[in-house]
Amino acid sequence: MTASFTPRGATPKSRMASIGAVAVAGALLLTGCGDQTNKATGGSNTNSAPLFNQLPKEIQSAKVIKVGSDINYPPVEFKKNGQVMGIDPDIADALGKQLGVKFEFNNGTFDTLLSGLRSKRYDIAMSAMTDNKGRQEGVDPDTGKKAGEGVDFVDYFTAGVSIYTKKGDTKGIKTWDDLCGKKIVVQRGTVSHDLAKSQSATCLKNKKGKISIEAFGNDTEAQTRLRGGGAVAGSSDFPVAAYAVKTSGGGKDFELVGDQVEAAPYGIAVAKKNTQLRDALKQALALIIANGEYDKIIAKWGVKDGAVTKAVINGGK
């Protein structure tokens, strides 16, 4: 990632039209996150599913795929009364039907998910994780140096990054350049965090004052800080920012400013050596795209502009 970046549209048309539909889903489903305990979702426990035999033997025996996920990122994944729900769990449920296994969601902070995958605590990581070359190659975004084994991604959605502020108090912010000399809140280890650090370096180079960045373990904490006046802006993936804008305080807390930038795919992360699981997941995704179940899930959550039309491995740049 370079210090200077330019917006690249996520889709031919704006995703702004999808916010209202996201809000409807939010009004129906979000009443607060429950205790974050393990949750298994989807799939049949028999070997009659079309892709069961494509899975590694150990997963066939367990009939479970262990998922590392930061389950506090509505509408992508969150909890209501202990029930894991959202875009990712619904897609996992559909994949499980094709694979004949359950997807068991295990909660963890976002910046520890890949290390959990490497240590085999999880079989996959599925948590609105942007597929990019750095993660594929195991490169530290701060140092640009190899920090560990990379991962492969099965790409299943596309989203950009958005900025939001307190409603009616934008401080004139419309672009990332407008954040120079100001304070922003983000979730630690995310693309928003990387962009904030990169833009801050550009601000300093242009003698406009660095961006003060406060990073949190989850996006809800960042929103709370902004709501309380601890910063002038926040940034997160578009579906999440849009959901917060429409649901927080009944739509009275925040507003989106400017356009999305850095549109990129979300990917299911799989260990480099686990090619059999990676390929089975790709086949399962292709099947639910072909049979229309994927489109139904995307429409349910009001994010159709982020839908993919085919299953791709490592499509991120």
mmCIF file with all atom_site columns, N, CA, C and O in Angstrom, residues 74-126:
data_model
loop_
_atom_site.group_PDB
_atom_site.id
_atom_site.type_symbol
_atom_site.label_atom_id
_atom_site.label_alt_id
_atom_site.label_comp_id
_atom_site.label_asym_id
_atom_site.label_entity_id
_atom_site.label_seq_id
_atom_site.pdbx_PDB_ins_code
_atom_site.Cartn_x
_atom_site.Cartn_y
_atom_site.Cartn_z
_atom_site.occupancy
_atom_site.B_iso_or_equiv
_atom_site.pdbx_formal_charge
_atom_site.auth_seq_id
_atom_site.auth_comp_id
_atom_site.auth_asym_id
_atom_site.auth_atom_id
_atom_site.pdbx_PDB_model_num
ATOM 1   N N  . PRO A 1 74  ? -21.679 -5.800  12.781 1.00 0.00 ? 74  PRO A N  1
ATOM 2   C CA . PRO A 1 74  ? -22.940 -5.822  12.036 1.00 0.00 ? 74  PRO A CA 1
ATOM 3   C C  . PRO A 1 74  ? -22.910 -4.909  10.807 1.00 0.00 ? 74  PRO A C  1
ATOM 4   O O  . PRO A 1 74  ? -22.285 -3.850  10.852 1.00 0.00 ? 74  PRO A O  1
ATOM 5   N N  . PRO A 1 75  ? -23.506 -5.309  9.685  1.00 0.00 ? 75  PRO A N  1
ATOM 6   C CA . PRO A 1 75  ? -24.347 -6.503  9.524  1.00 0.00 ? 75  PRO A CA 1
ATOM 7   C C  . PRO A 1 75  ? -23.599 -7.720  9.000  1.00 0.00 ? 75  PRO A C  1
ATOM 8   O O  . PRO A 1 75  ? -24.231 -8.690  8.583  1.00 0.00 ? 75  PRO A O  1
ATOM 9   N N  . VAL A 1 76  ? -22.267 -7.710  9.009  1.00 0.00 ? 76  VAL A N  1
ATOM 10  C CA . VAL A 1 76  ? -21.528 -8.837  8.430  1.00 0.00 ? 76  VAL A CA 1
ATOM 11  C C  . VAL A 1 76  ? -21.568 -10.040 9.362  1.00 0.00 ? 76  VAL A C  1
ATOM 12  O O  . VAL A 1 76  ? -21.833 -11.163 8.929  1.00 0.00 ? 76  VAL A O  1
ATOM 13  N N  . GLU A 1 77  ? -21.269 -9.832  10.643 1.00 0.00 ? 77  GLU A N  1
ATOM 14  C CA . GLU A 1 77  ? -21.484 -10.866 11.652 1.00 0.00 ? 77  GLU A CA 1
ATOM 15  C C  . GLU A 1 77  ? -21.677 -10.192 13.004 1.00 0.00 ? 77  GLU A C  1
ATOM 16  O O  . GLU A 1 77  ? -20.939 -9.285  13.355 1.00 0.00 ? 77  GLU A O  1
ATOM 17  N N  . PHE A 1 78  ? -22.699 -10.637 13.724 1.00 0.00 ? 78  PHE A N  1
ATOM 18  C CA . PHE A 1 78  ? -22.971 -10.090 15.045 1.00 0.00 ? 78  PHE A CA 1
ATOM 19  C C  . PHE A 1 78  ? -23.868 -11.068 15.778 1.00 0.00 ? 78  PHE A C  1
ATOM 20  O O  . PHE A 1 78  ? -24.230 -12.122 15.244 1.00 0.00 ? 78  PHE A O  1
ATOM 21  N N  . LYS A 1 79  ? -24.186 -10.755 17.030 1.00 0.00 ? 79  LYS A N  1
ATOM 22  C CA . LYS A 1 79  ? -25.029 -11.640 17.828 1.00 0.00 ? 79  LYS A CA 1
ATOM 23  C C  . LYS A 1 79  ? -26.278 -10.926 18.322 1.00 0.00 ? 79  LYS A C  1
ATOM 24  O O  . LYS A 1 79  ? -26.246 -9.755  18.660 1.00 0.00 ? 79  LYS A O  1
ATOM 25  N N  . LYS A 1 80  ? -27.344 -11.677 18.376 1.00 0.00 ? 80  LYS A N  1
ATOM 26  C CA . LYS A 1 80  ? -28.569 -11.236 19.021 1.00 0.00 ? 80  LYS A CA 1
ATOM 27  C C  . LYS A 1 80  ? -29.051 -12.381 19.894 1.00 0.00 ? 80  LYS A C  1
ATOM 28  O O  . LYS A 1 80  ? -29.297 -13.478 19.403 1.00 0.00 ? 80  LYS A O  1
ATOM 29  N N  . ASN A 1 81  ? -29.117 -12.132 21.196 1.00 0.00 ? 81  ASN A N  1
ATOM 30  C CA . ASN A 1 81  ? -29.546 -13.153 22.143 1.00 0.00 ? 81  ASN A CA 1
ATOM 31  C C  . ASN A 1 81  ? -28.739 -14.440 21.996 1.00 0.00 ? 81  ASN A C  1
ATOM 32  O O  . ASN A 1 81  ? -29.278 -15.549 22.054 1.00 0.00 ? 81  ASN A O  1
ATOM 33  N N  . GLY A 1 82  ? -27.436 -14.304 21.776 1.00 0.00 ? 82  GLY A N  1
ATOM 34  C CA . GLY A 1 82  ? -26.561 -15.458 21.663 1.00 0.00 ? 82  GLY A CA 1
ATOM 35  C C  . GLY A 1 82  ? -26.538 -16.117 20.305 1.00 0.00 ? 82  GLY A C  1
ATOM 36  O O  . GLY A 1 82  ? -25.763 -17.046 20.086 1.00 0.00 ? 82  GLY A O  1
ATOM 37  N N  . GLN A 1 83  ? -27.355 -15.632 19.372 1.00 0.00 ? 83  GLN A N  1
ATOM 38  C CA . GLN A 1 83  ? -27.440 -16.209 18.028 1.00 0.00 ? 83  GLN A CA 1
ATOM 39  C C  . GLN A 1 83  ? -26.525 -15.455 17.077 1.00 0.00 ? 83  GLN A C  1
ATOM 40  O O  . GLN A 1 83  ? -26.643 -14.241 16.937 1.00 0.00 ? 83  GLN A O  1
ATOM 41  N N  . VAL A 1 84  ? -25.606 -16.175 16.440 1.00 0.00 ? 84  VAL A N  1
ATOM 42  C CA . VAL A 1 84  ? -24.749 -15.552 15.435 1.00 0.00 ? 84  VAL A CA 1
ATOM 43  C C  . VAL A 1 84  ? -25.554 -15.317 14.175 1.00 0.00 ? 84  VAL A C  1
ATOM 44  O O  . VAL A 1 84  ? -26.238 -16.215 13.680 1.00 0.00 ? 84  VAL A O  1
ATOM 45  N N  . MET A 1 85  ? -25.512 -14.100 13.648 1.00 0.00 ? 85  MET A N  1
ATOM 46  C CA . MET A 1 85  ? -26.244 -13.796 12.423 1.00 0.00 ? 85  MET A CA 1
ATOM 47  C C  . MET A 1 85  ? -25.490 -12.773 11.598 1.00 0.00 ? 85  MET A C  1
ATOM 48  O O  . MET A 1 85  ? -24.509 -12.175 12.044 1.00 0.00 ? 85  MET A O  1
ATOM 49  N N  . GLY A 1 86  ? -25.947 -12.596 10.374 1.00 0.00 ? 86  GLY A N  1
ATOM 50  C CA . GLY A 1 86  ? -25.324 -11.637 9.491  1.00 0.00 ? 86  GLY A CA 1
ATOM 51  C C  . GLY A 1 86  ? -25.001 -12.242 8.139  1.00 0.00 ? 86  GLY A C  1
ATOM 52  O O  . GLY A 1 86  ? -25.332 -13.390 7.842  1.00 0.00 ? 86  GLY A O  1
ATOM 53  N N  . ILE A 1 87  ? -24.339 -11.447 7.308  1.00 0.00 ? 87  ILE A N  1
ATOM 54  C CA . ILE A 1 87  ? -24.003 -11.876 5.947  1.00 0.00 ? 87  ILE A CA 1
ATOM 55  C C  . ILE A 1 87  ? -23.115 -13.115 5.980  1.00 0.00 ? 87  ILE A C  1
ATOM 56  O O  . ILE A 1 87  ? -23.384 -14.115 5.295  1.00 0.00 ? 87  ILE A O  1
ATOM 57  N N  . ASP A 1 88  ? -22.025 -13.075 6.745  1.00 0.00 ? 88  ASP A N  1
ATOM 58  C CA . ASP A 1 88  ? -21.083 -14.193 6.766  1.00 0.00 ? 88  ASP A CA 1
ATOM 59  C C  . ASP A 1 88  ? -21.708 -15.483 7.298  1.00 0.00 ? 88  ASP A C  1
ATOM 60  O O  . ASP A 1 88  ? -21.563 -16.543 6.672  1.00 0.00 ? 88  ASP A O  1
ATOM 61  N N  . PRO A 1 89  ? -22.410 -15.468 8.437  1.00 0.00 ? 89  PRO A N  1
ATOM 62  C CA . PRO A 1 89  ? -23.024 -16.708 8.907  1.00 0.00 ? 89  PRO A CA 1
ATOM 63  C C  . PRO A 1 89  ? -24.055 -17.278 7.934  1.00 0.00 ? 89  PRO A C  1
ATOM 64  O O  . PRO A 1 89  ? -24.159 -18.499 7.791  1.00 0.00 ? 89  PRO A O  1
ATOM 65  N N  . ASP A 1 90  ? -24.807 -16.414 7.264  1.00 0.00 ? 90  ASP A N  1
ATOM 66  C CA . ASP A 1 90  ? -25.780 -16.911 6.289  1.00 0.00 ? 90  ASP A CA 1
ATOM 67  C C  . ASP A 1 90  ? -25.096 -17.570 5.099  1.00 0.00 ? 90  ASP A C  1
ATOM 68  O O  . ASP A 1 90  ? -25.543 -18.615 4.604  1.00 0.00 ? 90  ASP A O  1
ATOM 69  N N  . ILE A 1 91  ? -24.015 -16.963 4.622  1.00 0.00 ? 91  ILE A N  1
ATOM 70  C CA . ILE A 1 91  ? -23.264 -17.571 3.515  1.00 0.00 ? 91  ILE A CA 1
ATOM 71  C C  . ILE A 1 91  ? -22.626 -18.878 3.987  1.00 0.00 ? 91  ILE A C  1
ATOM 72  O O  . ILE A 1 91  ? -22.639 -19.887 3.268  1.00 0.00 ? 91  ILE A O  1
ATOM 73  N N  . ALA A 1 92  ? -22.087 -18.886 5.196  1.00 0.00 ? 92  ALA A N  1
ATOM 74  C CA . ALA A 1 92  ? -21.504 -20.114 5.737  1.00 0.00 ? 92  ALA A CA 1
ATOM 75  C C  . ALA A 1 92  ? -22.542 -21.219 5.842  1.00 0.00 ? 92  ALA A C  1
ATOM 76  O O  . ALA A 1 92  ? -22.263 -22.390 5.535  1.00 0.00 ? 92  ALA A O  1
ATOM 77  N N  . ASP A 1 93  ? -23.747 -20.880 6.253  1.00 0.00 ? 93  ASP A N  1
ATOM 78  C CA . ASP A 1 93  ? -24.835 -21.850 6.348  1.00 0.00 ? 93  ASP A CA 1
ATOM 79  C C  . ASP A 1 93  ? -25.118 -22.470 4.980  1.00 0.00 ? 93  ASP A C  1
ATOM 80  O O  . ASP A 1 93  ? -25.286 -23.690 4.849  1.00 0.00 ? 93  ASP A O  1
ATOM 81  N N  . ALA A 1 94  ? -25.151 -21.624 3.949  1.00 0.00 ? 94  ALA A N  1
ATOM 82  C CA . ALA A 1 94  ? -25.411 -22.113 2.588  1.00 0.00 ? 94  ALA A CA 1
ATOM 83  C C  . ALA A 1 94  ? -24.261 -22.992 2.097  1.00 0.00 ? 94  ALA A C  1
ATOM 84  O O  . ALA A 1 94  ? -24.483 -24.029 1.455  1.00 0.00 ? 94  ALA A O  1
ATOM 85  N N  . LEU A 1 95  ? -23.019 -22.604 2.400  1.00 0.00 ? 95  LEU A N  1
ATOM 86  C CA . LEU A 1 95  ? -21.864 -23.419 2.022  1.00 0.00 ? 95  LEU A CA 1
ATOM 87  C C  . LEU A 1 95  ? -21.915 -24.768 2.733  1.00 0.00 ? 95  LEU A C  1
ATOM 88  O O  . LEU A 1 95  ? -21.586 -25.812 2.148  1.00 0.00 ? 95  LEU A O  1
ATOM 89  N N  . GLY A 1 96  ? -22.326 -24.751 4.004  1.00 0.00 ? 96  GLY A N  1
ATOM 90  C CA . GLY A 1 96  ? -22.403 -25.981 4.782  1.00 0.00 ? 96  GLY A CA 1
ATOM 91  C C  . GLY A 1 96  ? -23.357 -26.994 4.192  1.00 0.00 ? 96  GLY A C  1
ATOM 92  O O  . GLY A 1 96  ? -23.118 -28.208 4.267  1.00 0.00 ? 96  GLY A O  1
ATOM 93  N N  . LYS A 1 97  ? -24.439 -26.531 3.585  1.00 0.00 ? 97  LYS A N  1
ATOM 94  C CA . LYS A 1 97  ? -25.398 -27.450 2.957  1.00 0.00 ? 97  LYS A CA 1
ATOM 95  C C  . LYS A 1 97  ? -24.766 -28.176 1.778  1.00 0.00 ? 97  LYS A C  1
ATOM 96  O O  . LYS A 1 97  ? -25.078 -29.338 1.514  1.00 0.00 ? 97  LYS A O  1
ATOM 97  N N  . GLN A 1 98  ? -23.897 -27.492 1.053  1.00 0.00 ? 98  GLN A N  1
ATOM 98  C CA . GLN A 1 98  ? -23.231 -28.109 -0.093 1.00 0.00 ? 98  GLN A CA 1
ATOM 99  C C  . GLN A 1 98  ? -22.101 -29.051 0.348  1.00 0.00 ? 98  GLN A C  1
ATOM 100 O O  . GLN A 1 98  ? -21.813 -30.036 -0.324 1.00 0.00 ? 98  GLN A O  1
ATOM 101 N N  . LEU A 1 99  ? -21.476 -28.720 1.482  1.00 0.00 ? 99  LEU A N  1
ATOM 102 C CA . LEU A 1 99  ? -20.322 -29.486 1.955  1.00 0.00 ? 99  LEU A CA 1
ATOM 103 C C  . LEU A 1 99  ? -20.695 -30.595 2.934  1.00 0.00 ? 99  LEU A C  1
ATOM 104 O O  . LEU A 1 99  ? -19.883 -31.475 3.216  1.00 0.00 ? 99  LEU A O  1
ATOM 105 N N  . GLY A 1 100 ? -21.914 -30.530 3.491  1.00 0.00 ? 100 GLY A N  1
ATOM 106 C CA . GLY A 1 100 ? -22.348 -31.540 4.439  1.00 0.00 ? 100 GLY A CA 1
ATOM 107 C C  . GLY A 1 100 ? -21.716 -31.424 5.810  1.00 0.00 ? 100 GLY A C  1
ATOM 108 O O  . GLY A 1 100 ? -21.564 -32.420 6.526  1.00 0.00 ? 100 GLY A O  1
ATOM 109 N N  . VAL A 1 101 ? -21.324 -30.212 6.192  1.00 0.00 ? 101 VAL A N  1
ATOM 110 C CA . VAL A 1 101 ? -20.714 -29.971 7.498  1.00 0.00 ? 101 VAL A CA 1
ATOM 111 C C  . VAL A 1 101 ? -21.302 -28.708 8.111  1.00 0.00 ? 101 VAL A C  1
ATOM 112 O O  . VAL A 1 101 ? -21.965 -27.926 7.426  1.00 0.00 ? 101 VAL A O  1
ATOM 113 N N  . LYS A 1 102 ? -21.043 -28.527 9.393  1.00 0.00 ? 102 LYS A N  1
ATOM 114 C CA . LYS A 1 102 ? -21.435 -27.302 10.077 1.00 0.00 ? 102 LYS A CA 1
ATOM 115 C C  . LYS A 1 102 ? -20.252 -26.340 10.123 1.00 0.00 ? 102 LYS A C  1
ATOM 116 O O  . LYS A 1 102 ? -19.110 -26.755 10.200 1.00 0.00 ? 102 LYS A O  1
ATOM 117 N N  . PHE A 1 103 ? -20.553 -25.047 10.097 1.00 0.00 ? 103 PHE A N  1
ATOM 118 C CA . PHE A 1 103 ? -19.552 -23.997 10.297 1.00 0.00 ? 103 PHE A CA 1
ATOM 119 C C  . PHE A 1 103 ? -19.713 -23.486 11.718 1.00 0.00 ? 103 PHE A C  1
ATOM 120 O O  . PHE A 1 103 ? -20.751 -22.917 12.058 1.00 0.00 ? 103 PHE A O  1
ATOM 121 N N  . GLU A 1 104 ? -18.705 -23.689 12.539 1.00 0.00 ? 104 GLU A N  1
ATOM 122 C CA . GLU A 1 104 ? -18.751 -23.294 13.944 1.00 0.00 ? 104 GLU A CA 1
ATOM 123 C C  . GLU A 1 104 ? -17.996 -21.984 14.115 1.00 0.00 ? 104 GLU A C  1
ATOM 124 O O  . GLU A 1 104 ? -16.772 -21.927 13.999 1.00 0.00 ? 104 GLU A O  1
ATOM 125 N N  . PHE A 1 105 ? -18.742 -20.898 14.405 1.00 0.00 ? 105 PHE A N  1
ATOM 126 C CA . PHE A 1 105 ? -18.141 -19.570 14.550 1.00 0.00 ? 105 PHE A CA 1
ATOM 127 C C  . PHE A 1 105 ? -17.578 -19.396 15.957 1.00 0.00 ? 105 PHE A C  1
ATOM 128 O O  . PHE A 1 105 ? -18.281 -19.576 16.944 1.00 0.00 ? 105 PHE A O  1
ATOM 129 N N  . ASN A 1 106 ? -16.282 -19.059 16.015 1.00 0.00 ? 106 ASN A N  1
ATOM 130 C CA . ASN A 1 106 ? -15.580 -18.837 17.278 1.00 0.00 ? 106 ASN A CA 1
ATOM 131 C C  . ASN A 1 106 ? -15.122 -17.383 17.326 1.00 0.00 ? 106 ASN A C  1
ATOM 132 O O  . ASN A 1 106 ? -14.422 -16.920 16.424 1.00 0.00 ? 106 ASN A O  1
ATOM 133 N N  . ASN A 1 107 ? -15.491 -16.685 18.378 1.00 0.00 ? 107 ASN A N  1
ATOM 134 C CA . ASN A 1 107 ? -15.206 -15.256 18.447 1.00 0.00 ? 107 ASN A CA 1
ATOM 135 C C  . ASN A 1 107 ? -13.760 -14.961 18.816 1.00 0.00 ? 107 ASN A C  1
ATOM 136 O O  . ASN A 1 107 ? -13.169 -15.606 19.683 1.00 0.00 ? 107 ASN A O  1
ATOM 137 N N  . GLY A 1 108 ? -13.173 -13.970 18.140 1.00 0.00 ? 108 GLY A N  1
ATOM 138 C CA . GLY A 1 108 ? -11.827 -13.504 18.459 1.00 0.00 ? 108 GLY A CA 1
ATOM 139 C C  . GLY A 1 108 ? -11.656 -12.095 17.951 1.00 0.00 ? 108 GLY A C  1
ATOM 140 O O  . GLY A 1 108 ? -12.420 -11.636 17.100 1.00 0.00 ? 108 GLY A O  1
ATOM 141 N N  . THR A 1 109 ? -10.668 -11.371 18.459 1.00 0.00 ? 109 THR A N  1
ATOM 142 C CA . THR A 1 109 ? -10.411 -10.030 17.937 1.00 0.00 ? 109 THR A CA 1
ATOM 143 C C  . THR A 1 109 ? -9.851  -10.141 16.521 1.00 0.00 ? 109 THR A C  1
ATOM 144 O O  . THR A 1 109 ? -9.102  -11.074 16.203 1.00 0.00 ? 109 THR A O  1
ATOM 145 N N  . PHE A 1 110 ? -10.192 -9.186  15.684 1.00 0.00 ? 110 PHE A N  1
ATOM 146 C CA . PHE A 1 110 ? -9.878  -9.276  14.263 1.00 0.00 ? 110 PHE A CA 1
ATOM 147 C C  . PHE A 1 110 ? -8.391  -9.466  14.009 1.00 0.00 ? 110 PHE A C  1
ATOM 148 O O  . PHE A 1 110 ? -7.989  -10.266 13.159 1.00 0.00 ? 110 PHE A O  1
ATOM 149 N N  . ASP A 1 111 ? -7.561  -8.728  14.753 1.00 0.00 ? 111 ASP A N  1
ATOM 150 C CA . ASP A 1 111 ? -6.124  -8.765  14.464 1.00 0.00 ? 111 ASP A CA 1
ATOM 151 C C  . ASP A 1 111 ? -5.432  -10.035 14.942 1.00 0.00 ? 111 ASP A C  1
ATOM 152 O O  . ASP A 1 111 ? -4.237  -10.206 14.742 1.00 0.00 ? 111 ASP A O  1
ATOM 153 N N  . THR A 1 112 ? -6.184  -10.967 15.558 1.00 0.00 ? 112 THR A N  1
ATOM 154 C CA . THR A 1 112 ? -5.598  -12.250 15.969 1.00 0.00 ? 112 THR A CA 1
ATOM 155 C C  . THR A 1 112 ? -6.108  -13.422 15.135 1.00 0.00 ? 112 THR A C  1
ATOM 156 O O  . THR A 1 112 ? -5.684  -14.566 15.358 1.00 0.00 ? 112 THR A O  1
ATOM 157 N N  . LEU A 1 113 ? -6.982  -13.165 14.180 1.00 0.00 ? 113 LEU A N  1
ATOM 158 C CA . LEU A 1 113 ? -7.618  -14.268 13.458 1.00 0.00 ? 113 LEU A CA 1
ATOM 159 C C  . LEU A 1 113 ? -6.633  -15.048 12.594 1.00 0.00 ? 113 LEU A C  1
ATOM 160 O O  . LEU A 1 113 ? -6.683  -16.286 12.535 1.00 0.00 ? 113 LEU A O  1
ATOM 161 N N  . LEU A 1 114 ? -5.741  -14.349 11.907 1.00 0.00 ? 114 LEU A N  1
ATOM 162 C CA . LEU A 1 114 ? -4.800  -15.062 11.039 1.00 0.00 ? 114 LEU A CA 1
ATOM 163 C C  . LEU A 1 114 ? -3.775  -15.847 11.849 1.00 0.00 ? 114 LEU A C  1
ATOM 164 O O  . LEU A 1 114 ? -3.365  -16.944 11.441 1.00 0.00 ? 114 LEU A O  1
ATOM 165 N N  . SER A 1 115 ? -3.363  -15.321 12.998 1.00 0.00 ? 115 SER A N  1
ATOM 166 C CA . SER A 1 115 ? -2.452  -16.095 13.836 1.00 0.00 ? 115 SER A CA 1
ATOM 167 C C  . SER A 1 115 ? -3.169  -17.331 14.381 1.00 0.00 ? 115 SER A C  1
ATOM 168 O O  . SER A 1 115 ? -2.562  -18.404 14.512 1.00 0.00 ? 115 SER A O  1
ATOM 169 N N  . GLY A 1 116 ? -4.467  -17.194 14.675 1.00 0.00 ? 116 GLY A N  1
ATOM 170 C CA . GLY A 1 116 ? -5.256  -18.347 15.103 1.00 0.00 ? 116 GLY A CA 1
ATOM 171 C C  . GLY A 1 116 ? -5.386  -19.386 14.011 1.00 0.00 ? 116 GLY A C  1
ATOM 172 O O  . GLY A 1 116 ? -5.392  -20.592 14.269 1.00 0.00 ? 116 GLY A O  1
ATOM 173 N N  . LEU A 1 117 ? -5.466  -18.928 12.783 1.00 0.00 ? 117 LEU A N  1
ATOM 174 C CA . LEU A 1 117 ? -5.517  -19.837 11.638 1.00 0.00 ? 117 LEU A CA 1
ATOM 175 C C  . LEU A 1 117 ? -4.181  -20.572 11.486 1.00 0.00 ? 117 LEU A C  1
ATOM 176 O O  . LEU A 1 117 ? -4.137  -21.790 11.285 1.00 0.00 ? 117 LEU A O  1
ATOM 177 N N  . ARG A 1 118 ? -3.078  -19.818 11.625 1.00 0.00 ? 118 ARG A N  1
ATOM 178 C CA . ARG A 1 118 ? -1.757  -20.428 11.486 1.00 0.00 ? 118 ARG A CA 1
ATOM 179 C C  . ARG A 1 118 ? -1.485  -21.465 12.584 1.00 0.00 ? 118 ARG A C  1
ATOM 180 O O  . ARG A 1 118 ? -0.814  -22.468 12.359 1.00 0.00 ? 118 ARG A O  1
ATOM 181 N N  . SER A 1 119 ? -2.021  -21.205 13.785 1.00 0.00 ? 119 SER A N  1
ATOM 182 C CA . SER A 1 119 ? -1.810  -22.138 14.892 1.00 0.00 ? 119 SER A CA 1
ATOM 183 C C  . SER A 1 119 ? -2.810  -23.291 14.883 1.00 0.00 ? 119 SER A C  1
ATOM 184 O O  . SER A 1 119 ? -2.807  -24.124 15.795 1.00 0.00 ? 119 SER A O  1
ATOM 185 N N  . LYS A 1 120 ? -3.679  -23.336 13.876 1.00 0.00 ? 120 LYS A N  1
ATOM 186 C CA . LYS A 1 120 ? -4.692  -24.381 13.688 1.00 0.00 ? 120 LYS A CA 1
ATOM 187 C C  . LYS A 1 120 ? -5.790  -24.347 14.739 1.00 0.00 ? 120 LYS A C  1
ATOM 188 O O  . LYS A 1 120 ? -6.495  -25.328 14.952 1.00 0.00 ? 120 LYS A O  1
ATOM 189 N N  . ARG A 1 121 ? -5.932  -23.192 15.388 1.00 0.00 ? 121 ARG A N  1
ATOM 190 C CA . ARG A 1 121 ? -7.094  -23.022 16.270 1.00 0.00 ? 121 ARG A CA 1
ATOM 191 C C  . ARG A 1 121 ? -8.374  -22.987 15.437 1.00 0.00 ? 121 ARG A C  1
ATOM 192 O O  . ARG A 1 121 ? -9.427  -23.437 15.883 1.00 0.00 ? 121 ARG A O  1
ATOM 193 N N  . TYR A 1 122 ? -8.267  -22.420 14.244 1.00 0.00 ? 122 TYR A N  1
ATOM 194 C CA . TYR A 1 122 ? -9.385  -22.360 13.311 1.00 0.00 ? 122 TYR A CA 1
ATOM 195 C C  . TYR A 1 122 ? -9.001  -23.072 12.019 1.00 0.00 ? 122 TYR A C  1
ATOM 196 O O  . TYR A 1 122 ? -7.823  -23.153 11.659 1.00 0.00 ? 122 TYR A O  1
ATOM 197 N N  . ASP A 1 123 ? -10.013 -23.557 11.305 1.00 0.00 ? 123 ASP A N  1
ATOM 198 C CA . ASP A 1 123 ? -9.789  -24.096 9.960  1.00 0.00 ? 123 ASP A CA 1
ATOM 199 C C  . ASP A 1 123 ? -9.786  -22.981 8.921  1.00 0.00 ? 123 ASP A C  1
ATOM 200 O O  . ASP A 1 123 ? -9.080  -23.063 7.912  1.00 0.00 ? 123 ASP A O  1
ATOM 201 N N  . ILE A 1 124 ? -10.615 -21.963 9.161  1.00 0.00 ? 124 ILE A N  1
ATOM 202 C CA . ILE A 1 124 ? -10.706 -20.815 8.263  1.00 0.00 ? 124 ILE A CA 1
ATOM 203 C C  . ILE A 1 124 ? -10.927 -19.553 9.102  1.00 0.00 ? 124 ILE A C  1
ATOM 204 O O  . ILE A 1 124 ? -11.278 -19.633 10.281 1.00 0.00 ? 124 ILE A O  1
ATOM 205 N N  . ALA A 1 125 ? -10.704 -18.408 8.491  1.00 0.00 ? 125 ALA A N  1
ATOM 206 C CA . ALA A 1 125 ? -11.112 -17.133 9.084  1.00 0.00 ? 125 ALA A CA 1
ATOM 207 C C  . ALA A 1 125 ? -12.116 -16.496 8.133  1.00 0.00 ? 125 ALA A C  1
ATOM 208 O O  . ALA A 1 125 ? -11.858 -16.395 6.927  1.00 0.00 ? 125 ALA A O  1
ATOM 209 N N  . MET A 1 126 ? -13.257 -16.109 8.662  1.00 0.00 ? 126 MET A N  1
ATOM 210 C CA . MET A 1 126 ? -14.317 -15.501 7.851  1.00 0.00 ? 126 MET A CA 1
ATOM 211 C C  . MET A 1 126 ? -14.892 -14.351 8.654  1.00 0.00 ? 126 MET A C  1
ATOM 212 O O  . MET A 1 126 ? -15.669 -14.547 9.579  1.00 0.00 ? 126 MET A O  1
#
